[in-house]
Amino acid sequence: MLLLLALASGTLSAFAEEDHVTEKAVLVDPDASFTIEQAVTGTFVPEPSILTGGYTKAAHWLRLDIRAADEGGELILRIRPTFLDEVTLFWQDPERPGEWSREQTGDRTPFHERGVAAVPLAFRIQPAPAGSTYYLRLETTSSSVLDVHAYEPVVAERLDRHFTVVMIFYLAIMLWVLLSAAGELVNG
């Protein structure tokens, strides 16, 4: 188990260097009634890492400043944990000034309707060369925890494969423990 933990933590620190999120800030909407226009004009508080809002009926708005990929192109905005009910992404499309585009994901969104086919919740984004600001709205009946990172697609796929290998290894250990315990029960 220690080897598994060391492998996971070492790889995660390497991925942290490839994150394109430059700044995070949070706004709490106590009765979950803000529109995007109201949220944008609200007072956001800097959020250094993972949003932890606990169990609440409030919605949490996260403002994300994201730098563009080195060679331009799209990024994958990865959101964890995967059990969040509704996560909505808002951004301003340069082709429609003054209008907000939106996309929604979460565990209430069927897998085949999600923009990115991956276990973690994710969005495809296209920041401007000088960087862009995006807004995430989280509303969930589970604990309001939100960890957001923006990676180039190759890095996001590598991270998905890494977590898949770690989970397979972990489940194999758990199966071995279960079968060992069952064998002891039958033989004991």
mmCIF file of C-alpha atoms in Angstrom:
data_model
loop_
_atom_site.group_PDB
_atom_site.id
_atom_site.type_symbol
_atom_site.label_atom_id
_atom_site.label_comp_id
_atom_site.label_asym_id
_atom_site.label_seq_id
_atom_site.Cartn_x
_atom_site.Cartn_y
_atom_site.Cartn_z
ATOM 1 C CA MET A 1 0.000 0.000 0.000
ATOM 2 C CA LEU A 2 2.881 2.375 0.755
ATOM 3 C CA LEU A 3 4.321 1.693 -2.684
ATOM 4 C CA LEU A 4 0.948 2.489 -4.247
ATOM 5 C CA LEU A 5 0.696 5.728 -2.271
ATOM 6 C CA ALA A 6 4.246 6.756 -3.200
ATOM 7 C CA LEU A 7 3.580 6.057 -6.870
ATOM 8 C CA ALA A 8 0.376 8.100 -6.847
ATOM 9 C CA SER A 9 1.817 11.095 -4.971
ATOM 10 C CA GLY A 10 4.976 11.251 -7.083
ATOM 11 C CA THR A 11 3.036 11.232 -10.309
ATOM 12 C CA LEU A 12 0.547 13.813 -9.063
ATOM 13 C CA SER A 13 3.301 16.291 -8.259
ATOM 14 C CA ALA A 14 4.664 15.873 -11.786
ATOM 15 C CA PHE A 15 1.219 16.611 -13.239
ATOM 16 C CA ALA A 16 0.826 19.712 -11.056
ATOM 17 C CA GLU A 17 3.584 21.387 -13.063
ATOM 18 C CA GLU A 18 1.597 20.923 -16.275
ATOM 19 C CA ASP A 19 -1.598 22.542 -14.935
ATOM 20 C CA HIS A 20 -2.770 25.590 -16.926
ATOM 21 C CA VAL A 21 -4.986 27.048 -14.160
ATOM 22 C CA THR A 22 -3.168 30.156 -12.952
ATOM 23 C CA GLU A 23 -5.686 31.444 -10.407
ATOM 24 C CA LYS A 24 -8.784 30.180 -8.587
ATOM 25 C CA ALA A 25 -11.329 32.207 -6.627
ATOM 26 C CA VAL A 26 -14.637 31.184 -5.031
ATOM 27 C CA LEU A 27 -18.015 32.840 -4.437
ATOM 28 C CA VAL A 28 -20.664 31.220 -2.238
ATOM 29 C CA ASP A 29 -24.268 31.606 -3.436
ATOM 30 C CA PRO A 30 -26.193 30.833 -0.200
ATOM 31 C CA ASP A 31 -29.567 30.072 -1.784
ATOM 32 C CA ALA A 32 -28.245 28.848 -5.166
ATOM 33 C CA SER A 33 -30.092 31.575 -7.044
ATOM 34 C CA PHE A 34 -27.359 33.630 -8.760
ATOM 35 C CA THR A 35 -27.328 33.894 -12.524
ATOM 36 C CA ILE A 36 -23.986 34.034 -14.319
ATOM 37 C CA GLU A 37 -24.363 37.810 -14.631
ATOM 38 C CA GLN A 38 -24.833 38.164 -10.854
ATOM 39 C CA ALA A 39 -21.968 35.800 -10.088
ATOM 40 C CA VAL A 40 -19.516 37.653 -12.347
ATOM 41 C CA THR A 41 -20.149 40.917 -10.462
ATOM 42 C CA GLY A 42 -19.899 39.216 -7.042
ATOM 43 C CA THR A 43 -16.917 39.300 -4.712
ATOM 44 C CA PHE A 44 -14.719 36.253 -5.202
ATOM 45 C CA VAL A 45 -12.258 35.121 -2.527
ATOM 46 C CA PRO A 46 -8.935 33.551 -3.634
ATOM 47 C CA GLU A 47 -8.983 29.761 -3.373
ATOM 48 C CA PRO A 48 -5.440 28.391 -3.275
ATOM 49 C CA SER A 49 -6.159 24.731 -3.972
ATOM 50 C CA ILE A 50 -9.171 22.471 -3.471
ATOM 51 C CA LEU A 51 -12.594 23.974 -2.731
ATOM 52 C CA THR A 52 -14.068 22.357 0.393
ATOM 53 C CA GLY A 53 -17.564 23.648 1.088
ATOM 54 C CA GLY A 54 -18.958 20.687 3.035
ATOM 55 C CA TYR A 55 -22.593 19.593 2.940
ATOM 56 C CA THR A 56 -24.675 22.629 2.033
ATOM 57 C CA LYS A 57 -27.604 23.770 -0.094
ATOM 58 C CA ALA A 58 -25.514 26.689 -1.331
ATOM 59 C CA ALA A 59 -24.032 26.771 -4.800
ATOM 60 C CA HIS A 60 -20.329 27.488 -5.192
ATOM 61 C CA TRP A 61 -19.000 29.540 -8.079
ATOM 62 C CA LEU A 62 -15.355 29.110 -8.999
ATOM 63 C CA ARG A 63 -13.605 31.700 -11.179
ATOM 64 C CA LEU A 64 -10.686 30.168 -13.076
ATOM 65 C CA ASP A 65 -7.977 32.074 -14.923
ATOM 66 C CA ILE A 66 -6.467 29.688 -17.441
ATOM 67 C CA ARG A 67 -3.420 30.237 -19.607
ATOM 68 C CA ALA A 68 -3.460 28.933 -23.149
ATOM 69 C CA ALA A 69 -1.586 25.825 -24.220
ATOM 70 C CA ASP A 70 1.969 26.463 -25.356
ATOM 71 C CA GLU A 71 1.112 25.696 -28.966
ATOM 72 C CA GLY A 72 -2.489 26.912 -28.781
ATOM 73 C CA GLY A 73 -5.274 24.420 -29.115
ATOM 74 C CA GLU A 74 -7.717 22.974 -26.655
ATOM 75 C CA LEU A 75 -7.276 22.003 -23.034
ATOM 76 C CA ILE A 76 -9.144 19.483 -20.913
ATOM 77 C CA LEU A 77 -10.602 20.958 -17.724
ATOM 78 C CA ARG A 78 -10.635 17.975 -15.306
ATOM 79 C CA ILE A 79 -12.900 18.067 -12.265
ATOM 80 C CA ARG A 80 -12.728 15.731 -9.320
ATOM 81 C CA PRO A 81 -14.378 14.074 -7.460
ATOM 82 C CA THR A 82 -16.653 12.282 -9.903
ATOM 83 C CA PHE A 83 -19.737 12.121 -7.659
ATOM 84 C CA LEU A 84 -20.793 15.782 -7.989
ATOM 85 C CA ASP A 85 -24.409 16.281 -9.096
ATOM 86 C CA GLU A 86 -24.180 19.348 -11.333
ATOM 87 C CA VAL A 87 -21.117 21.215 -12.518
ATOM 88 C CA THR A 88 -21.790 23.932 -15.074
ATOM 89 C CA LEU A 89 -19.072 25.705 -17.058
ATOM 90 C CA PHE A 90 -19.667 29.280 -18.271
ATOM 91 C CA TRP A 91 -17.486 31.211 -20.713
ATOM 92 C CA GLN A 92 -17.791 34.127 -23.106
ATOM 93 C CA ASP A 93 -17.515 33.186 -26.748
ATOM 94 C CA PRO A 94 -15.495 35.818 -28.687
ATOM 95 C CA GLU A 95 -17.846 35.357 -31.638
ATOM 96 C CA ARG A 96 -20.871 36.337 -29.488
ATOM 97 C CA PRO A 97 -19.799 39.316 -27.333
ATOM 98 C CA GLY A 98 -21.902 39.875 -24.223
ATOM 99 C CA GLU A 99 -23.413 36.377 -24.323
ATOM 100 C CA TRP A 100 -22.473 33.484 -22.073
ATOM 101 C CA SER A 101 -22.023 29.954 -23.359
ATOM 102 C CA ARG A 102 -22.563 27.064 -20.971
ATOM 103 C CA GLU A 103 -22.048 23.332 -20.722
ATOM 104 C CA GLN A 104 -23.073 20.993 -17.934
ATOM 105 C CA THR A 105 -21.728 17.730 -16.565
ATOM 106 C CA GLY A 106 -22.006 15.745 -13.361
ATOM 107 C CA ASP A 107 -23.226 12.405 -12.139
ATOM 108 C CA ARG A 108 -26.760 13.368 -13.204
ATOM 109 C CA THR A 109 -25.589 13.828 -16.791
ATOM 110 C CA PRO A 110 -25.656 10.544 -18.740
ATOM 111 C CA PHE A 111 -22.163 9.403 -19.701
ATOM 112 C CA HIS A 112 -22.915 9.451 -23.450
ATOM 113 C CA GLU A 113 -24.045 13.112 -23.214
ATOM 114 C CA ARG A 114 -20.830 14.337 -21.616
ATOM 115 C CA GLY A 115 -18.407 16.380 -23.709
ATOM 116 C CA VAL A 116 -15.415 14.283 -22.622
ATOM 117 C CA ALA A 117 -15.664 10.499 -22.325
ATOM 118 C CA ALA A 118 -13.601 9.969 -19.183
ATOM 119 C CA VAL A 119 -14.159 8.801 -15.617
ATOM 120 C CA PRO A 120 -13.396 12.226 -14.111
ATOM 121 C CA LEU A 121 -15.806 15.005 -14.981
ATOM 122 C CA ALA A 122 -14.286 17.154 -17.721
ATOM 123 C CA PHE A 123 -14.843 19.890 -20.291
ATOM 124 C CA ARG A 124 -13.003 20.756 -23.493
ATOM 125 C CA ILE A 125 -11.983 24.419 -23.442
ATOM 126 C CA GLN A 126 -10.185 26.739 -25.862
ATOM 127 C CA PRO A 127 -8.512 29.603 -23.977
ATOM 128 C CA ALA A 128 -7.468 32.716 -25.887
ATOM 129 C CA PRO A 129 -3.712 33.084 -26.548
ATOM 130 C CA ALA A 130 -3.493 35.675 -23.741
ATOM 131 C CA GLY A 131 -5.506 33.429 -21.391
ATOM 132 C CA SER A 132 -9.195 33.282 -20.517
ATOM 133 C CA THR A 133 -11.481 33.378 -17.508
ATOM 134 C CA TYR A 134 -14.007 30.598 -16.981
ATOM 135 C CA TYR A 135 -16.668 30.172 -14.309
ATOM 136 C CA LEU A 136 -17.726 26.853 -12.776
ATOM 137 C CA ARG A 137 -20.949 26.531 -10.800
ATOM 138 C CA LEU A 138 -21.158 23.595 -8.394
ATOM 139 C CA GLU A 139 -24.446 22.482 -6.896
ATOM 140 C CA THR A 140 -24.557 19.059 -5.269
ATOM 141 C CA THR A 141 -26.302 17.101 -2.541
ATOM 142 C CA SER A 142 -23.009 15.414 -1.634
ATOM 143 C CA SER A 143 -20.098 17.219 -0.024
ATOM 144 C CA SER A 144 -19.129 20.340 -1.979
ATOM 145 C CA VAL A 145 -15.546 19.444 -2.791
ATOM 146 C CA LEU A 146 -14.025 20.578 -6.051
ATOM 147 C CA ASP A 147 -10.542 20.020 -7.465
ATOM 148 C CA VAL A 148 -10.031 21.551 -10.912
ATOM 149 C CA HIS A 149 -7.062 21.379 -13.283
ATOM 150 C CA ALA A 150 -6.572 22.250 -16.958
ATOM 151 C CA TYR A 151 -4.273 19.994 -18.962
ATOM 152 C CA GLU A 152 -3.336 19.559 -22.578
ATOM 153 C CA PRO A 153 -5.237 16.556 -24.020
ATOM 154 C CA VAL A 154 -2.157 14.295 -24.121
ATOM 155 C CA VAL A 155 -1.428 14.976 -20.448
ATOM 156 C CA ALA A 156 -5.090 14.442 -19.480
ATOM 157 C CA GLU A 157 -5.139 11.084 -21.270
ATOM 158 C CA ARG A 158 -1.878 10.063 -19.586
ATOM 159 C CA LEU A 159 -3.309 11.014 -16.203
ATOM 160 C CA ASP A 160 -6.479 8.983 -16.918
ATOM 161 C CA ARG A 161 -4.358 5.945 -17.842
ATOM 162 C CA HIS A 162 -2.252 6.379 -14.715
ATOM 163 C CA PHE A 163 -5.309 6.430 -12.452
ATOM 164 C CA THR A 164 -6.773 3.435 -14.270
ATOM 165 C CA VAL A 165 -3.588 1.422 -13.625
ATOM 166 C CA VAL A 166 -3.523 2.507 -9.974
ATOM 167 C CA MET A 167 -7.191 1.542 -9.513
ATOM 168 C CA ILE A 168 -6.687 -1.843 -11.185
ATOM 169 C CA PHE A 169 -3.695 -2.484 -8.907
ATOM 170 C CA TYR A 170 -5.708 -1.406 -5.854
ATOM 171 C CA LEU A 171 -8.716 -3.557 -6.801
ATOM 172 C CA ALA A 172 -6.423 -6.536 -7.435
ATOM 173 C CA ILE A 173 -5.015 -6.183 -3.914
ATOM 174 C CA MET A 174 -8.515 -5.928 -2.459
ATOM 175 C CA LEU A 175 -9.609 -9.032 -4.397
ATOM 176 C CA TRP A 176 -6.537 -10.922 -3.138
ATOM 177 C CA VAL A 177 -7.354 -9.902 0.467
ATOM 178 C CA LEU A 178 -10.987 -10.990 0.000
ATOM 179 C CA LEU A 179 -10.034 -14.344 -1.489
ATOM 180 C CA SER A 180 -7.409 -14.905 1.232
ATOM 181 C CA ALA A 181 -9.972 -14.174 3.933
ATOM 182 C CA ALA A 182 -12.519 -16.468 2.274
ATOM 183 C CA GLY A 183 -9.876 -19.220 2.035
ATOM 184 C CA GLU A 184 -9.046 -18.810 5.745
ATOM 185 C CA LEU A 185 -12.752 -18.957 6.586
ATOM 186 C CA VAL A 186 -13.268 -22.179 4.600
ATOM 187 C CA ASN A 187 -10.058 -23.826 5.893
ATOM 188 C CA GLY A 188 -10.306 -22.509 9.439
#
